[in-house]
PDB file of C-alpha atoms in Angstrom:
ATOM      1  CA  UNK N   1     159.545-103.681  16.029  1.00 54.00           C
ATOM      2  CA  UNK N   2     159.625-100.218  14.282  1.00 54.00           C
ATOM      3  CA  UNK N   3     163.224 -99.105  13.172  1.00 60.00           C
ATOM      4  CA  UNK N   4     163.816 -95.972  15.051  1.00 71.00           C
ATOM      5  CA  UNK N   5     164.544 -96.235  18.547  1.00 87.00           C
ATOM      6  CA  UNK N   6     162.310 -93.921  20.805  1.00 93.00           C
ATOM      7  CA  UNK N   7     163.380 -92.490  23.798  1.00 94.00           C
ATOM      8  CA  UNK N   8     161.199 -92.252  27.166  1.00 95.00           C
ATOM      9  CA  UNK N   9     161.111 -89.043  26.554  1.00 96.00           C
ATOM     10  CA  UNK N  10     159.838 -89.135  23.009  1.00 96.00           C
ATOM     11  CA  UNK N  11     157.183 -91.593  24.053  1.00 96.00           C
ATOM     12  CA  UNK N  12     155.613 -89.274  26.833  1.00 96.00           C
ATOM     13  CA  UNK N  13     155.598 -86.273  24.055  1.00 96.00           C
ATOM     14  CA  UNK N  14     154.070 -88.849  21.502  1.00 96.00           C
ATOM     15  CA  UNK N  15     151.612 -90.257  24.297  1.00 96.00           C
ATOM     16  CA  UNK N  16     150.552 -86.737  25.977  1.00 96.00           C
ATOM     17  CA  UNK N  17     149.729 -85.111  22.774  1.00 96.00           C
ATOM     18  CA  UNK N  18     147.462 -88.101  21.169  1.00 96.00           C
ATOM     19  CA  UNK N  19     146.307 -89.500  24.571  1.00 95.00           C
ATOM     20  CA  UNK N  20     145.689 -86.389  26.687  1.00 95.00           C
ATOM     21  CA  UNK N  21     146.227 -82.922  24.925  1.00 96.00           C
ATOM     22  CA  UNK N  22     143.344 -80.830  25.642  1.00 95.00           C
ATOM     23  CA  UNK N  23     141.537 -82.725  28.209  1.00 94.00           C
ATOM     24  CA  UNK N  24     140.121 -82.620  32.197  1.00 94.00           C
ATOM     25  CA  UNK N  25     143.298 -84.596  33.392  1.00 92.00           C
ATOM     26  CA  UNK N  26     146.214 -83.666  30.660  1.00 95.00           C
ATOM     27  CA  UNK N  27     148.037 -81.683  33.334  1.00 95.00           C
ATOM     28  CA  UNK N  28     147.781 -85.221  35.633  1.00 95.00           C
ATOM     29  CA  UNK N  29     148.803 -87.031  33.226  1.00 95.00           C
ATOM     30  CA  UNK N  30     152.063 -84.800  32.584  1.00 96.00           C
ATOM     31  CA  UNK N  31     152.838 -85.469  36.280  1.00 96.00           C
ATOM     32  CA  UNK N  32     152.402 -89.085  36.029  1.00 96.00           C
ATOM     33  CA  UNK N  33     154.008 -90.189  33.325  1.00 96.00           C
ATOM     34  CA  UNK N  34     157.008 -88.007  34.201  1.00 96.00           C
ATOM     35  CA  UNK N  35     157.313 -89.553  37.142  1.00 96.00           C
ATOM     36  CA  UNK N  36     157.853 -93.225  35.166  1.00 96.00           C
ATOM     37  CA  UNK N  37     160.395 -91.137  32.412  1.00 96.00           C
ATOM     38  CA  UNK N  38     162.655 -89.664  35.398  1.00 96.00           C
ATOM     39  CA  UNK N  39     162.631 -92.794  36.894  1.00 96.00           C
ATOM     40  CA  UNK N  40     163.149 -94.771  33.535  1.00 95.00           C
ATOM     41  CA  UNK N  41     165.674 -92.032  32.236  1.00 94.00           C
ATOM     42  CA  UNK N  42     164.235 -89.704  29.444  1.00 93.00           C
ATOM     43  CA  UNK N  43     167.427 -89.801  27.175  1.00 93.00           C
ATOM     44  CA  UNK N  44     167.207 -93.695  27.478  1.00 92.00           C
ATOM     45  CA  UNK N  45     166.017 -95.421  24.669  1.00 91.00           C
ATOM     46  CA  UNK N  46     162.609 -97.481  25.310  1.00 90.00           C
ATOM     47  CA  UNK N  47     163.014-101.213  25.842  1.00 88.00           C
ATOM     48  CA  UNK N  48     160.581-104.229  26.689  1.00 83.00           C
ATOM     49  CA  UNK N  49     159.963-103.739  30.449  1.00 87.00           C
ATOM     50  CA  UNK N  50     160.313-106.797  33.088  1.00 89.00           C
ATOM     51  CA  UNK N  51     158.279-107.047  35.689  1.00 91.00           C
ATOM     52  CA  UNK N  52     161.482-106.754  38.091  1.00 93.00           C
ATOM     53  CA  UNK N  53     161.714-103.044  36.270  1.00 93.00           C
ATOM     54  CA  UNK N  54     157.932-102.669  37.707  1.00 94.00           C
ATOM     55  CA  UNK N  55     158.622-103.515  40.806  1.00 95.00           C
ATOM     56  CA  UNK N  56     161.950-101.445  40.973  1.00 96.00           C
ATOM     57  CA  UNK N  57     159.408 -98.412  40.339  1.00 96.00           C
ATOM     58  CA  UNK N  58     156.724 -99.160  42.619  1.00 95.00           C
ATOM     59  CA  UNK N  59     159.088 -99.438  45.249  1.00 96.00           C
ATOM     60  CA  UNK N  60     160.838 -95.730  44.233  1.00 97.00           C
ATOM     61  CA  UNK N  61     157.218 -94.595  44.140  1.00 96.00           C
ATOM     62  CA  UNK N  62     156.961 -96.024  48.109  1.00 95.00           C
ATOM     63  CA  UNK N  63     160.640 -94.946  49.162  1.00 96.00           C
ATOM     64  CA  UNK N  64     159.002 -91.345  48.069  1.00 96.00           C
ATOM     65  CA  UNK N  65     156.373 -92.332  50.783  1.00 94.00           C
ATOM     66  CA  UNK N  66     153.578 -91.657  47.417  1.00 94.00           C
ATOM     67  CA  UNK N  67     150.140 -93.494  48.792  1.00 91.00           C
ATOM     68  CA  UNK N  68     149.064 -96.571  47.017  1.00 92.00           C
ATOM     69  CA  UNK N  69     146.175 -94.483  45.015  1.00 91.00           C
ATOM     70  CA  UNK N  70     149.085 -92.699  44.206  1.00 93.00           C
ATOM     71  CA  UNK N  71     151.335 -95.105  43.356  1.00 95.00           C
ATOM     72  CA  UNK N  72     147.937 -96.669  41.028  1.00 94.00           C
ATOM     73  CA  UNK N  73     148.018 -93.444  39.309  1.00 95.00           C
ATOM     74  CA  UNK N  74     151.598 -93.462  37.967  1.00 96.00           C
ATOM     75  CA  UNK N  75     150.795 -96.973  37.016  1.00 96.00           C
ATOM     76  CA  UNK N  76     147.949 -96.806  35.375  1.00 96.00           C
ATOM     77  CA  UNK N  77     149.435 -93.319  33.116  1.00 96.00           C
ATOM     78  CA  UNK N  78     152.755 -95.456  32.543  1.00 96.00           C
ATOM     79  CA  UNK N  79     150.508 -98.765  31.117  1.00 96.00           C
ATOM     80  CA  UNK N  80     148.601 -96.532  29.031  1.00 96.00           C
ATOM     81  CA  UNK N  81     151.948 -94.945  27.792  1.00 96.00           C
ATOM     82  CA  UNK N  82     152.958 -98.367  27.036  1.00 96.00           C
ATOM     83  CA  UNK N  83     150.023 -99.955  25.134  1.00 96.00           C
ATOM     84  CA  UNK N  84     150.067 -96.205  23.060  1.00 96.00           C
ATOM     85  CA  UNK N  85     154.287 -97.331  22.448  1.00 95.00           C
ATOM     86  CA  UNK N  86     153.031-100.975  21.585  1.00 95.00           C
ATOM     87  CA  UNK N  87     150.265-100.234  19.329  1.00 95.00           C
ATOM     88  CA  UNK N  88     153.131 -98.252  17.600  1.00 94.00           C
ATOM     89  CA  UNK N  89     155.350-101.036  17.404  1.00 93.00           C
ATOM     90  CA  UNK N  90     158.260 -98.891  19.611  1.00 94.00           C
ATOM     91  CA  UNK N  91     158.220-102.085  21.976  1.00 94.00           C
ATOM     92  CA  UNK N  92     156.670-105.772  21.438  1.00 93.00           C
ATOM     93  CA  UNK N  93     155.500-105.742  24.907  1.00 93.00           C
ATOM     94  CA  UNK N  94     153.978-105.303  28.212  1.00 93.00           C
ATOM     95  CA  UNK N  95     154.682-107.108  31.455  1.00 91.00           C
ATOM     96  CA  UNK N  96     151.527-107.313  33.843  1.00 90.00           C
ATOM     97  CA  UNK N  97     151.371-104.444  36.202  1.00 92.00           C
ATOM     98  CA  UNK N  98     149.673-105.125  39.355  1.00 89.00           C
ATOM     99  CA  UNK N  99     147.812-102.544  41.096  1.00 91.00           C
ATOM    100  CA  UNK N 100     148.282-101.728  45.088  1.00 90.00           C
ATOM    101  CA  UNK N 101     145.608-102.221  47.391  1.00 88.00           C
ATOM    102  CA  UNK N 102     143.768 -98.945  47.736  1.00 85.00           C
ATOM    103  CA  UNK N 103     141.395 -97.722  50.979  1.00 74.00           C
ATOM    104  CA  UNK N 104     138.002 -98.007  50.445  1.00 70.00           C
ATOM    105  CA  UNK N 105     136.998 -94.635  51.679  1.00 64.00           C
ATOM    106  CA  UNK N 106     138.212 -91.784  52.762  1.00 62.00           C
ATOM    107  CA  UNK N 107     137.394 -89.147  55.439  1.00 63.00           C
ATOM    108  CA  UNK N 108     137.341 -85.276  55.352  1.00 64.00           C
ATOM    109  CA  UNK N 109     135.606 -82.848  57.566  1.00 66.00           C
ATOM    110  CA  UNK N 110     132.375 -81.014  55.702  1.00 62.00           C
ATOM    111  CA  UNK N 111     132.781 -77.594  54.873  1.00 71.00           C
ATOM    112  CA  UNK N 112     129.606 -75.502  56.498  1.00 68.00           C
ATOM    113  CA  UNK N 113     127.999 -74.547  53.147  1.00 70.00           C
ATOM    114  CA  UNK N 114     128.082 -78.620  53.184  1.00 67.00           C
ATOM    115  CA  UNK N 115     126.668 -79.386  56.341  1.00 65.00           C
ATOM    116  CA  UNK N 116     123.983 -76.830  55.678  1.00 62.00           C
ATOM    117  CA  UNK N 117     121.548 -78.743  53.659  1.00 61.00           C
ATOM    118  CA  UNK N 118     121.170 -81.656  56.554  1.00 53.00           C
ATOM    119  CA  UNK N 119     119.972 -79.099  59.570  1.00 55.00           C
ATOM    120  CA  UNK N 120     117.721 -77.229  57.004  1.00 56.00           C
ATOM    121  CA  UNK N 121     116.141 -80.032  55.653  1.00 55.00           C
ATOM    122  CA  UNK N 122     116.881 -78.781  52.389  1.00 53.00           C
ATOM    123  CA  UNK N 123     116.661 -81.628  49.209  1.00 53.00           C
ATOM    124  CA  UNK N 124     120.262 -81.034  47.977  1.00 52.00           C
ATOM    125  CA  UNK N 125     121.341 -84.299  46.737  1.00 51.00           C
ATOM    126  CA  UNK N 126     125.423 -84.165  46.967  1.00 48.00           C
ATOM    127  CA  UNK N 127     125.260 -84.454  51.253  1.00 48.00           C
ATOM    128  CA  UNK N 128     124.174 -88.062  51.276  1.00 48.00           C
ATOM    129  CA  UNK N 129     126.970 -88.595  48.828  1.00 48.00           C
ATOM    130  CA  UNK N 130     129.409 -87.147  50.731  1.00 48.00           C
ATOM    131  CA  UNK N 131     128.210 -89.035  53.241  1.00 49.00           C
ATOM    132  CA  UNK N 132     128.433 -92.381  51.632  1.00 46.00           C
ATOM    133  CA  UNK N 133     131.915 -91.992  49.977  1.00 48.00           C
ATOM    134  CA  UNK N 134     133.196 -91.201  53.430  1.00 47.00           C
ATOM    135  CA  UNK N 135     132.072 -94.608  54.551  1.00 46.00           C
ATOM    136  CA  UNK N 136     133.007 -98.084  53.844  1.00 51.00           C
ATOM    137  CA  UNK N 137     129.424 -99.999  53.522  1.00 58.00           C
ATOM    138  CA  UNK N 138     126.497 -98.513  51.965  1.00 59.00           C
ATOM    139  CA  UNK N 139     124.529 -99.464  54.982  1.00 61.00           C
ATOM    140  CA  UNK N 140     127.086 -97.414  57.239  1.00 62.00           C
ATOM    141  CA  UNK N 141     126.167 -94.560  54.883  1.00 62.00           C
ATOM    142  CA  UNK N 142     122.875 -94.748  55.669  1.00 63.00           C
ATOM    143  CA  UNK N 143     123.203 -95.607  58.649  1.00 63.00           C
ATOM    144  CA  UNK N 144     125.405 -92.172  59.696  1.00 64.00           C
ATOM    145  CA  UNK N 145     122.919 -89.748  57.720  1.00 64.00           C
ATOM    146  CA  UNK N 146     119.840 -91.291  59.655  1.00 68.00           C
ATOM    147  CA  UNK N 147     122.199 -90.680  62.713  1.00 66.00           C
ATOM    148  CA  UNK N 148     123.213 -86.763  61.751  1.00 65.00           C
ATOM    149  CA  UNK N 149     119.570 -85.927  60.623  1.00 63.00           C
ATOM    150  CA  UNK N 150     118.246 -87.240  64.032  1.00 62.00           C
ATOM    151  CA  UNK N 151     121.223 -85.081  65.751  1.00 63.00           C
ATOM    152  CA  UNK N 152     120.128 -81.897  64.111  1.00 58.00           C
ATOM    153  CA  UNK N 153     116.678 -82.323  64.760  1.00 60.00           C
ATOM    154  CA  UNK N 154     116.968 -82.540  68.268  1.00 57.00           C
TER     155      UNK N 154
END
């Protein structure tokens, strides 16, 4: 294990700026891993985790009433966090973090510059996909656009 001790705190600066300064999601990831350093304590210096500290967290993350994707999210920016502390030698290692069950789909109403391209006939490719990621089997996909185009054509 290296010598100095590195705070929470020290790790999310260290982690942030080689791991996500600069890109699409760096302002996510800020969130995220903040989340894990308030709960963890920033001033507290970074220790092996148990999977009992894991759970503690997960269940803060629920008592906060944060969804499971949610919940995945924090997760998956504190594991990277880790593995970027391991591969530095702050900590020796990582206990198994389990991901929560996530919904398969989700549902939101189409805007009308959305629905547009269905009643026109139009070839714009990103309202079957809206379509699909709204529903839980490809075949219900289909089976709802077959059911809307036949709807606007009557």
């Amino acid at each position: 294990m290296n010598d100095k001790q590195v705070t929470w705190a020290e790790l999310q600066s260290l982690a942030l700026n080689r791991l996500w300064k600069g890109t699409k999601s760096e302002a996510t990831a800020s969130v995220n891993t903040a989340s894990a350093v308030a709960f963890f304590g920033g001033a507290t210096p970074l220790k092996d985790l148990s999977v009992q500290q894991i759970d503690a967290y997960v269940e803060s993350l629920q008592n906060k009433q944060n969804t499971n994707g949610t919940i995945n999210r924090k997760l998956s920016a504190l594991s990277k966090m880790l593995r970027f502390g391991l591969e530095r030698e702050f900590i020796t290692k990582i206990p198994r973090i389990e991901k929560k069950k996530e919904a398969t789909g989700r549902i939101r109403w189409l805007t009308k510059s959305e629905e547009h391209p269905a009643k026109t006939g139009t070839s714009d490719s990103t309202y079957p996909k809206i379509i699909a990621t709204t529903e839980k089997s490809p075949r219900q996909a289909v089976f709802c656009f077959i059911n809307l185009l036949f709807q606007c054509l009557q």
